[in-house]
GROMACS .gro file of N, CA, C and O in nm:
model
  440
    1UNK      N    1  -1.015   0.927   1.930
    1UNK     CA    2  -0.980   1.061   1.889
    1UNK      C    3  -0.892   1.053   1.766
    1UNK      O    4  -0.799   0.976   1.757
    2UNK      N    5  -0.921   1.132   1.667
    2UNK     CA    6  -0.843   1.134   1.543
    2UNK      C    7  -0.712   1.208   1.565
    2UNK      O    8  -0.705   1.303   1.642
    3UNK      N    9  -0.609   1.161   1.498
    3UNK     CA   10  -0.479   1.227   1.506
    3UNK      C   11  -0.475   1.341   1.406
    3UNK      O   12  -0.521   1.329   1.294
    4UNK      N   13  -0.419   1.451   1.448
    4UNK     CA   14  -0.405   1.565   1.358
    4UNK      C   15  -0.277   1.551   1.278
    4UNK      O   16  -0.175   1.506   1.329
    5UNK      N   17  -0.284   1.588   1.153
    5UNK     CA   18  -0.165   1.588   1.068
    5UNK      C   19  -0.094   1.720   1.092
    5UNK      O   20  -0.150   1.827   1.073
    6UNK      N   21   0.032   1.711   1.138
    6UNK     CA   22   0.105   1.833   1.171
    6UNK      C   23   0.164   1.899   1.047
    6UNK      O   24   0.181   2.019   1.044
    7UNK      N   25   0.198   1.819   0.946
    7UNK     CA   26   0.249   1.874   0.822
    7UNK      C   27   0.158   1.826   0.710
    7UNK      O   28   0.113   1.711   0.710
    8UNK      N   29   0.132   1.912   0.614
    8UNK     CA   30   0.050   1.867   0.501
    8UNK      C   31   0.123   1.757   0.423
    8UNK      O   32   0.246   1.759   0.412
    9UNK      N   33   0.046   1.664   0.373
    9UNK     CA   34   0.105   1.557   0.293
    9UNK      C   35   0.145   1.611   0.156
    9UNK      O   36   0.083   1.705   0.105
   10UNK      N   37   0.246   1.550   0.095
   10UNK     CA   38   0.284   1.593  -0.040
   10UNK      C   39   0.167   1.579  -0.137
   10UNK      O   40   0.085   1.488  -0.125
   11UNK      N   41   0.162   1.669  -0.233
   11UNK     CA   42   0.054   1.670  -0.330
   11UNK      C   43   0.042   1.537  -0.403
   11UNK      O   44  -0.069   1.488  -0.428
   12UNK      N   45   0.154   1.474  -0.436
   12UNK     CA   46   0.152   1.345  -0.504
   12UNK      C   47   0.082   1.239  -0.421
   12UNK      O   48   0.010   1.154  -0.474
   13UNK      N   49   0.103   1.243  -0.290
   13UNK     CA   50   0.039   1.148  -0.200
   13UNK      C   51  -0.111   1.172  -0.197
   13UNK      O   52  -0.191   1.079  -0.209
   14UNK      N   53  -0.150   1.296  -0.182
   14UNK     CA   54  -0.293   1.329  -0.178
   14UNK      C   55  -0.363   1.288  -0.307
   14UNK      O   56  -0.474   1.233  -0.303
   15UNK      N   57  -0.298   1.313  -0.421
   15UNK     CA   58  -0.358   1.274  -0.549
   15UNK      C   59  -0.369   1.123  -0.561
   15UNK      O   60  -0.467   1.071  -0.615
   16UNK      N   61  -0.271   1.050  -0.512
   16UNK     CA   62  -0.275   0.904  -0.518
   16UNK      C   63  -0.387   0.847  -0.432
   16UNK      O   64  -0.457   0.754  -0.474
   17UNK      N   65  -0.404   0.903  -0.313
   17UNK     CA   66  -0.511   0.856  -0.225
   17UNK      C   67  -0.647   0.887  -0.288
   17UNK      O   68  -0.738   0.803  -0.286
   18UNK      N   69  -0.659   1.004  -0.345
   18UNK     CA   70  -0.784   1.043  -0.410
   18UNK      C   71  -0.813   0.953  -0.531
   18UNK      O   72  -0.926   0.908  -0.551
   19UNK      N   73  -0.712   0.924  -0.608
   19UNK     CA   74  -0.727   0.838  -0.724
   19UNK      C   75  -0.768   0.696  -0.683
   19UNK      O   76  -0.857   0.636  -0.744
   20UNK      N   77  -0.705   0.644  -0.580
   20UNK     CA   78  -0.740   0.510  -0.530
   20UNK      C   79  -0.886   0.508  -0.485
   20UNK      O   80  -0.959   0.414  -0.515
   21UNK      N   81  -0.927   0.609  -0.412
   21UNK     CA   82  -1.066   0.616  -0.367
   21UNK      C   83  -1.163   0.617  -0.484
   21UNK      O   84  -1.266   0.548  -0.481
   22UNK      N   85  -1.131   0.691  -0.588
   22UNK     CA   86  -1.217   0.693  -0.705
   22UNK      C   87  -1.225   0.558  -0.774
   22UNK      O   88  -1.332   0.516  -0.819
   23UNK      N   89  -1.112   0.489  -0.779
   23UNK     CA   90  -1.111   0.355  -0.841
   23UNK      C   91  -1.192   0.256  -0.758
   23UNK      O   92  -1.261   0.169  -0.812
   24UNK      N   93  -1.184   0.270  -0.626
   24UNK     CA   94  -1.264   0.183  -0.539
   24UNK      C   95  -1.413   0.210  -0.561
   24UNK      O   96  -1.494   0.117  -0.568
   25UNK      N   97  -1.450   0.335  -0.573
   25UNK     CA   98  -1.590   0.370  -0.597
   25UNK      C   99  -1.639   0.309  -0.729
   25UNK      O  100  -1.748   0.251  -0.735
   26UNK      N  101  -1.560   0.320  -0.834
   26UNK     CA  102  -1.597   0.263  -0.963
   26UNK      C  103  -1.616   0.112  -0.951
   26UNK      O  104  -1.713   0.055  -1.003
   27UNK      N  105  -1.525   0.045  -0.880
   27UNK     CA  106  -1.535  -0.100  -0.861
   27UNK      C  107  -1.664  -0.136  -0.786
   27UNK      O  108  -1.732  -0.233  -0.821
   28UNK      N  109  -1.697  -0.058  -0.684
   28UNK     CA  110  -1.821  -0.083  -0.608
   28UNK      C  111  -1.943  -0.067  -0.698
   28UNK      O  112  -2.032  -0.153  -0.699
   29UNK      N  113  -1.945   0.040  -0.776
   29UNK     CA  114  -2.059   0.065  -0.863
   29UNK      C  115  -2.072  -0.042  -0.972
   29UNK      O  116  -2.183  -0.083  -1.006
   30UNK      N  117  -1.962  -0.087  -1.026
   30UNK     CA  118  -1.966  -0.193  -1.127
   30UNK      C  119  -2.023  -0.322  -1.070
   30UNK      O  120  -2.083  -0.401  -1.143
   31UNK      N  121  -2.004  -0.344  -0.942
   31UNK     CA  122  -2.057  -0.463  -0.877
   31UNK      C  123  -2.200  -0.442  -0.825
   31UNK      O  124  -2.257  -0.528  -0.762
   32UNK      N  125  -2.251  -0.322  -0.851
   32UNK     CA  126  -2.387  -0.284  -0.810
   32UNK      C  127  -2.409  -0.302  -0.660
   32UNK      O  128  -2.512  -0.350  -0.615
   33UNK      N  129  -2.309  -0.260  -0.584
   33UNK     CA  130  -2.318  -0.261  -0.439
   33UNK      C  131  -2.343  -0.118  -0.391
   33UNK      O  132  -2.279  -0.025  -0.440
   34UNK      N  133  -2.435  -0.102  -0.298
   34UNK     CA  134  -2.448   0.031  -0.241
   34UNK      C  135  -2.350   0.043  -0.125
   34UNK      O  136  -2.291  -0.056  -0.080
   35UNK      N  137  -2.332   0.164  -0.078
   35UNK     CA  138  -2.232   0.188   0.026
   35UNK      C  139  -2.262   0.110   0.154
   35UNK      O  140  -2.171   0.057   0.218
   36UNK      N  141  -2.389   0.103   0.191
   36UNK     CA  142  -2.426   0.031   0.314
   36UNK      C  143  -2.390  -0.117   0.305
   36UNK      O  144  -2.337  -0.174   0.400
   37UNK      N  145  -2.417  -0.179   0.190
   37UNK     CA  146  -2.387  -0.321   0.172
   37UNK      C  147  -2.238  -0.348   0.182
   37UNK      O  148  -2.196  -0.440   0.253
   38UNK      N  149  -2.160  -0.269   0.111
   38UNK     CA  150  -2.016  -0.292   0.111
   38UNK      C  151  -1.955  -0.263   0.248
   38UNK      O  152  -1.873  -0.340   0.297
   39UNK      N  153  -1.998  -0.154   0.309
   39UNK     CA  154  -1.944  -0.120   0.441
   39UNK      C  155  -1.974  -0.231   0.542
   39UNK      O  156  -1.885  -0.274   0.617
   40UNK      N  157  -2.095  -0.281   0.541
   40UNK     CA  158  -2.134  -0.387   0.635
   40UNK      C  159  -2.053  -0.514   0.608
   40UNK      O  160  -2.005  -0.578   0.701
   41UNK      N  161  -2.035  -0.548   0.481
   41UNK     CA  162  -1.959  -0.668   0.445
   41UNK      C  163  -1.813  -0.658   0.488
   41UNK      O  164  -1.748  -0.759   0.514
   42UNK      N  165  -1.761  -0.536   0.496
   42UNK     CA  166  -1.621  -0.515   0.534
   42UNK      C  167  -1.604  -0.494   0.684
   42UNK      O  168  -1.492  -0.485   0.733
   43UNK      N  169  -1.715  -0.479   0.755
   43UNK     CA  170  -1.707  -0.455   0.899
   43UNK      C  171  -1.667  -0.313   0.933
   43UNK      O  172  -1.605  -0.289   1.037
   44UNK      N  173  -1.700  -0.219   0.845
   44UNK     CA  174  -1.669  -0.078   0.870
   44UNK      C  175  -1.798   0.002   0.859
   44UNK      O  176  -1.900  -0.048   0.813
   45UNK      N  177  -1.793   0.125   0.901
   45UNK     CA  178  -1.909   0.211   0.892
   45UNK      C  179  -1.921   0.273   0.753
   45UNK      O  180  -1.824   0.284   0.678
   46UNK      N  181  -2.043   0.314   0.722
   46UNK     CA  182  -2.069   0.379   0.593
   46UNK      C  183  -1.984   0.505   0.579
   46UNK      O  184  -1.933   0.535   0.472
   47UNK      N  185  -1.967   0.578   0.687
   47UNK     CA  186  -1.887   0.701   0.684
   47UNK      C  187  -1.741   0.671   0.650
   47UNK      O  188  -1.678   0.745   0.575
   48UNK      N  189  -1.688   0.561   0.701
   48UNK     CA  190  -1.550   0.523   0.670
   48UNK      C  191  -1.537   0.491   0.522
   48UNK      O  192  -1.441   0.534   0.456
   49UNK      N  193  -1.633   0.417   0.467
   49UNK     CA  194  -1.630   0.387   0.324
   49UNK      C  195  -1.640   0.516   0.242
   49UNK      O  196  -1.569   0.532   0.142
   50UNK      N  197  -1.723   0.606   0.285
   50UNK     CA  198  -1.736   0.735   0.218
   50UNK      C  199  -1.601   0.808   0.217
   50UNK      O  200  -1.560   0.862   0.115
   51UNK      N  201  -1.532   0.806   0.330
   51UNK     CA  202  -1.402   0.872   0.339
   51UNK      C  203  -1.298   0.805   0.250
   51UNK      O  204  -1.214   0.872   0.189
   52UNK      N  205  -1.302   0.672   0.240
   52UNK     CA  206  -1.210   0.600   0.151
   52UNK      C  207  -1.234   0.642   0.007
   52UNK      O  208  -1.141   0.677  -0.066
   53UNK      N  209  -1.361   0.639  -0.034
   53UNK     CA  210  -1.395   0.671  -0.173
   53UNK      C  211  -1.367   0.817  -0.208
   53UNK      O  212  -1.345   0.849  -0.324
   54UNK      N  213  -1.368   0.903  -0.109
   54UNK     CA  214  -1.340   1.044  -0.134
   54UNK      C  215  -1.192   1.078  -0.119
   54UNK      O  216  -1.154   1.194  -0.130
   55UNK      N  217  -1.111   0.978  -0.094
   55UNK     CA  218  -0.967   0.999  -0.091
   55UNK      C  219  -0.916   1.074   0.030
   55UNK      O  220  -0.816   1.145   0.021
   56UNK      N  221  -0.981   1.057   0.143
   56UNK     CA  222  -0.932   1.120   0.266
   56UNK      C  223  -0.812   1.040   0.317
   56UNK      O  224  -0.822   0.921   0.341
   57UNK      N  225  -0.699   1.104   0.335
   57UNK     CA  226  -0.576   1.032   0.369
   57UNK      C  227  -0.569   0.979   0.512
   57UNK      O  228  -0.484   0.897   0.542
   58UNK      N  229  -0.660   1.018   0.599
   58UNK     CA  230  -0.653   0.975   0.738
   58UNK      C  231  -0.717   0.840   0.767
   58UNK      O  232  -0.713   0.792   0.879
   59UNK      N  233  -0.772   0.775   0.666
   59UNK     CA  234  -0.836   0.646   0.687
   59UNK      C  235  -0.728   0.538   0.701
   59UNK      O  236  -0.632   0.535   0.624
   60UNK      N  237  -0.747   0.451   0.799
   60UNK     CA  238  -0.649   0.344   0.822
   60UNK      C  239  -0.637   0.255   0.699
   60UNK      O  240  -0.737   0.221   0.635
   61UNK      N  241  -0.515   0.218   0.667
   61UNK     CA  242  -0.490   0.138   0.548
   61UNK      C  243  -0.559   0.002   0.558
   61UNK      O  244  -0.601  -0.056   0.457
   62UNK      N  245  -0.575  -0.049   0.679
   62UNK     CA  246  -0.642  -0.177   0.697
   62UNK      C  247  -0.785  -0.174   0.648
   62UNK      O  248  -0.835  -0.271   0.589
   63UNK      N  249  -0.854  -0.063   0.670
   63UNK     CA  250  -0.991  -0.050   0.622
   63UNK      C  251  -0.994  -0.047   0.470
   63UNK      O  252  -1.081  -0.109   0.407
   64UNK      N  253  -0.900   0.023   0.410
   64UNK     CA  254  -0.894   0.029   0.264
   64UNK      C  255  -0.865  -0.109   0.207
   64UNK      O  256  -0.927  -0.151   0.109
   65UNK      N  257  -0.774  -0.182   0.269
   65UNK     CA  258  -0.743  -0.317   0.222
   65UNK      C  259  -0.862  -0.411   0.239
   65UNK      O  260  -0.884  -0.500   0.156
   66UNK      N  261  -0.939  -0.393   0.346
   66UNK     CA  262  -1.059  -0.475   0.366
   66UNK      C  263  -1.159  -0.452   0.253
   66UNK      O  264  -1.221  -0.547   0.204
   67UNK      N  265  -1.175  -0.328   0.212
   67UNK     CA  266  -1.266  -0.296   0.102
   67UNK      C  267  -1.215  -0.359  -0.027
   67UNK      O  268  -1.291  -0.421  -0.102
   68UNK      N  269  -1.086  -0.346  -0.055
   68UNK     CA  270  -1.028  -0.407  -0.174
   68UNK      C  271  -1.047  -0.559  -0.172
   68UNK      O  272  -1.076  -0.621  -0.275
   69UNK      N  273  -1.031  -0.619  -0.056
   69UNK     CA  274  -1.051  -0.764  -0.041
   69UNK      C  275  -1.193  -0.801  -0.077
   69UNK      O  276  -1.216  -0.895  -0.154
   70UNK      N  277  -1.289  -0.730  -0.021
   70UNK     CA  278  -1.429  -0.761  -0.046
   70UNK      C  279  -1.466  -0.742  -0.193
   70UNK      O  280  -1.550  -0.813  -0.247
   71UNK      N  281  -1.400  -0.648  -0.259
   71UNK     CA  282  -1.425  -0.624  -0.402
   71UNK      C  283  -1.349  -0.722  -0.491
   71UNK      O  284  -1.362  -0.720  -0.613
   72UNK      N  285  -1.266  -0.808  -0.430
   72UNK     CA  286  -1.187  -0.905  -0.507
   72UNK      C  287  -1.065  -0.843  -0.572
   72UNK      O  288  -1.012  -0.897  -0.669
   73UNK      N  289  -1.018  -0.732  -0.517
   73UNK     CA  290  -0.905  -0.660  -0.576
   73UNK      C  291  -0.780  -0.660  -0.489
   73UNK      O  292  -0.686  -0.587  -0.517
   74UNK      N  293  -0.779  -0.739  -0.385
   74UNK     CA  294  -0.665  -0.737  -0.293
   74UNK      C  295  -0.535  -0.779  -0.363
   74UNK      O  296  -0.428  -0.727  -0.332
   75UNK      N  297  -0.544  -0.870  -0.459
   75UNK     CA  298  -0.423  -0.913  -0.530
   75UNK      C  299  -0.356  -0.798  -0.604
   75UNK      O  300  -0.235  -0.804  -0.629
   76UNK      N  301  -0.430  -0.695  -0.639
   76UNK     CA  302  -0.370  -0.582  -0.710
   76UNK      C  303  -0.275  -0.502  -0.621
   76UNK      O  304  -0.193  -0.427  -0.672
   77UNK      N  305  -0.284  -0.521  -0.492
   77UNK     CA  306  -0.200  -0.447  -0.397
   77UNK      C  307  -0.066  -0.516  -0.376
   77UNK      O  308   0.029  -0.455  -0.332
   78UNK      N  309  -0.056  -0.641  -0.411
   78UNK     CA  310   0.066  -0.718  -0.383
   78UNK      C  311   0.190  -0.662  -0.450
   78UNK      O  312   0.301  -0.682  -0.403
   79UNK      N  313   0.174  -0.591  -0.558
   79UNK     CA  314   0.290  -0.534  -0.627
   79UNK      C  315   0.338  -0.405  -0.563
   79UNK      O  316   0.447  -0.357  -0.595
   80UNK      N  317   0.262  -0.350  -0.470
   80UNK     CA  318   0.300  -0.225  -0.405
   80UNK      C  319   0.423  -0.249  -0.318
   80UNK      O  320   0.424  -0.337  -0.233
   81UNK      N  321   0.526  -0.171  -0.341
   81UNK     CA  322   0.651  -0.177  -0.265
   81UNK      C  323   0.715  -0.316  -0.268
   81UNK      O  324   0.779  -0.358  -0.173
   82UNK      N  325   0.700  -0.387  -0.378
   82UNK     CA  326   0.761  -0.518  -0.394
   82UNK      C  327   0.913  -0.501  -0.398
   82UNK      O  328   0.966  -0.428  -0.482
   83UNK      N  329   0.985  -0.568  -0.308
   83UNK     CA  330   1.131  -0.552  -0.304
   83UNK      C  331   1.199  -0.591  -0.436
   83UNK      O  332   1.304  -0.538  -0.470
   84UNK      N  333   1.139  -0.683  -0.510
   84UNK     CA  334   1.198  -0.723  -0.638
   84UNK      C  335   1.188  -0.613  -0.742
   84UNK      O  336   1.263  -0.612  -0.839
   85UNK      N  337   1.094  -0.520  -0.726
   85UNK     CA  338   1.077  -0.410  -0.820
   85UNK      C  339   1.145  -0.281  -0.773
   85UNK      O  340   1.135  -0.178  -0.840
   86UNK      N  341   1.212  -0.285  -0.660
   86UNK     CA  342   1.274  -0.167  -0.600
   86UNK      C  343   1.415  -0.148  -0.654
   86UNK      O  344   1.514  -0.183  -0.589
   87UNK      N  345   1.424  -0.092  -0.774
   87UNK     CA  346   1.555  -0.075  -0.837
   87UNK      C  347   1.646   0.018  -0.757
   87UNK      O  348   1.765  -0.008  -0.743
   88UNK      N  349   1.591   0.126  -0.705
   88UNK     CA  350   1.671   0.220  -0.626
   88UNK      C  351   1.726   0.151  -0.501
   88UNK      O  352   1.845   0.166  -0.468
   89UNK      N  353   1.644   0.075  -0.433
   89UNK     CA  354   1.688   0.003  -0.314
   89UNK      C  355   1.795  -0.100  -0.346
   89UNK      O  356   1.891  -0.118  -0.269
   90UNK      N  357   1.782  -0.166  -0.459
   90UNK     CA  358   1.882  -0.265  -0.500
   90UNK      C  359   2.017  -0.198  -0.525
   90UNK      O  360   2.122  -0.253  -0.489
   91UNK      N  361   2.014  -0.080  -0.587
   91UNK     CA  362   2.138  -0.006  -0.613
   91UNK      C  363   2.205   0.034  -0.482
   91UNK      O  364   2.326   0.019  -0.465
   92UNK      N  365   2.126   0.084  -0.387
   92UNK     CA  366   2.182   0.123  -0.257
   92UNK      C  367   2.240   0.003  -0.184
   92UNK      O  368   2.347   0.012  -0.123
   93UNK      N  369   2.172  -0.109  -0.190
   93UNK     CA  370   2.220  -0.230  -0.124
   93UNK      C  371   2.351  -0.277  -0.187
   93UNK      O  372   2.445  -0.313  -0.117
   94UNK      N  373   2.358  -0.273  -0.319
   94UNK     CA  374   2.480  -0.316  -0.388
   94UNK      C  375   2.597  -0.223  -0.354
   94UNK      O  376   2.711  -0.269  -0.343
   95UNK      N  377   2.570  -0.095  -0.335
   95UNK     CA  378   2.677   0.000  -0.302
   95UNK      C  379   2.735  -0.025  -0.164
   95UNK      O  380   2.850   0.009  -0.137
   96UNK      N  381   2.659  -0.086  -0.076
   96UNK     CA  382   2.707  -0.113   0.060
   96UNK      C  383   2.784  -0.245   0.070
   96UNK      O  384   2.844  -0.274   0.172
   97UNK      N  385   2.779  -0.326  -0.033
   97UNK     CA  386   2.850  -0.454  -0.029
   97UNK      C  387   3.000  -0.429  -0.032
   97UNK      O  388   3.047  -0.333  -0.093
   98UNK      N  389   3.076  -0.517   0.031
   98UNK     CA  390   3.223  -0.503   0.026
   98UNK      C  391   3.270  -0.507  -0.119
   98UNK      O  392   3.217  -0.581  -0.202
   99UNK      N  393   3.370  -0.424  -0.150
   99UNK     CA  394   3.420  -0.416  -0.287
   99UNK      C  395   3.510  -0.535  -0.322
   99UNK      O  396   3.521  -0.572  -0.437
  100UNK      N  397   3.574  -0.592  -0.222
  100UNK     CA  398   3.658  -0.708  -0.250
  100UNK      C  399   3.637  -0.810  -0.140
  100UNK      O  400   3.597  -0.778  -0.028
  101UNK      N  401   3.667  -0.928  -0.172
  101UNK     CA  402   3.652  -1.037  -0.076
  101UNK      C  403   3.791  -1.089  -0.046
  101UNK      O  404   3.869  -1.115  -0.137
  102UNK      N  405   3.821  -1.102   0.081
  102UNK     CA  406   3.953  -1.153   0.120
  102UNK      C  407   3.959  -1.302   0.096
  102UNK      O  408   3.864  -1.375   0.122
  103UNK      N  409   4.073  -1.344   0.048
  103UNK     CA  410   4.093  -1.487   0.025
  103UNK      C  411   4.106  -1.557   0.160
  103UNK      O  412   4.161  -1.501   0.257
  104UNK      N  413   4.058  -1.676   0.165
  104UNK     CA  414   4.070  -1.753   0.289
  104UNK      C  415   4.215  -1.794   0.310
  104UNK      O  416   4.289  -1.821   0.215
  105UNK      N  417   4.254  -1.798   0.435
  105UNK     CA  418   4.390  -1.843   0.468
  105UNK      C  419   4.401  -1.990   0.430
  105UNK      O  420   4.307  -2.068   0.446
  106UNK      N  421   4.518  -2.029   0.379
  106UNK     CA  422   4.535  -2.170   0.340
  106UNK      C  423   4.523  -2.259   0.462
  106UNK      O  424   4.560  -2.222   0.574
  107UNK      N  425   4.468  -2.376   0.440
  107UNK     CA  426   4.453  -2.474   0.546
  107UNK      C  427   4.586  -2.546   0.566
  107UNK      O  428   4.635  -2.615   0.478
  108UNK      N  429   4.649  -2.524   0.682
  108UNK     CA  430   4.782  -2.579   0.709
  108UNK      C  431   4.778  -2.703   0.798
  108UNK      O  432   4.875  -2.733   0.866
  109UNK      N  433   4.668  -2.772   0.799
  109UNK     CA  434   4.661  -2.896   0.879
  109UNK      C  435   4.737  -3.009   0.807
  109UNK      O  436   4.709  -3.040   0.694
  110UNK      N  437   4.836  -3.064   0.877
  110UNK     CA  438   4.912  -3.176   0.818
  110UNK      C  439   4.884  -3.299   0.895
  110UNK      O  440   4.874  -3.319   1.003
   0.00000   0.00000   0.00000
C-alpha cells in the first residue's frame, strides 16, 4: 500500500525530483535503452521507471539509485549532502565548541 503524503512537498523539492527524472530519461535515451530493458536490468518494473523519469516524488530513493547505477551515473550522487561541502553545518558545529580550553592542572608528582 502506498503512503499518502499528508503535506505537499515544497516546490523546490518537486522541481528537483522532476529535473532529476528528466536527466535520467535523457541518459537512458542517449544509451539507446528502452524502458523495458533498463527496468529489467535494474530489477524494477517499467511503471516504476516511468514514475522516476516523470519526477514522481513517491518513488523509493533506492530504485532511483539503482537506475543511476545501471546508467553508470552513481558516482554523480556521491557529492549529495557531502559533509565536507556543508558550510552551514560546519558553522553550527563550530558555534557549539567550547570557547576556551581549561589549562591542565600541573603535575605535582615528586
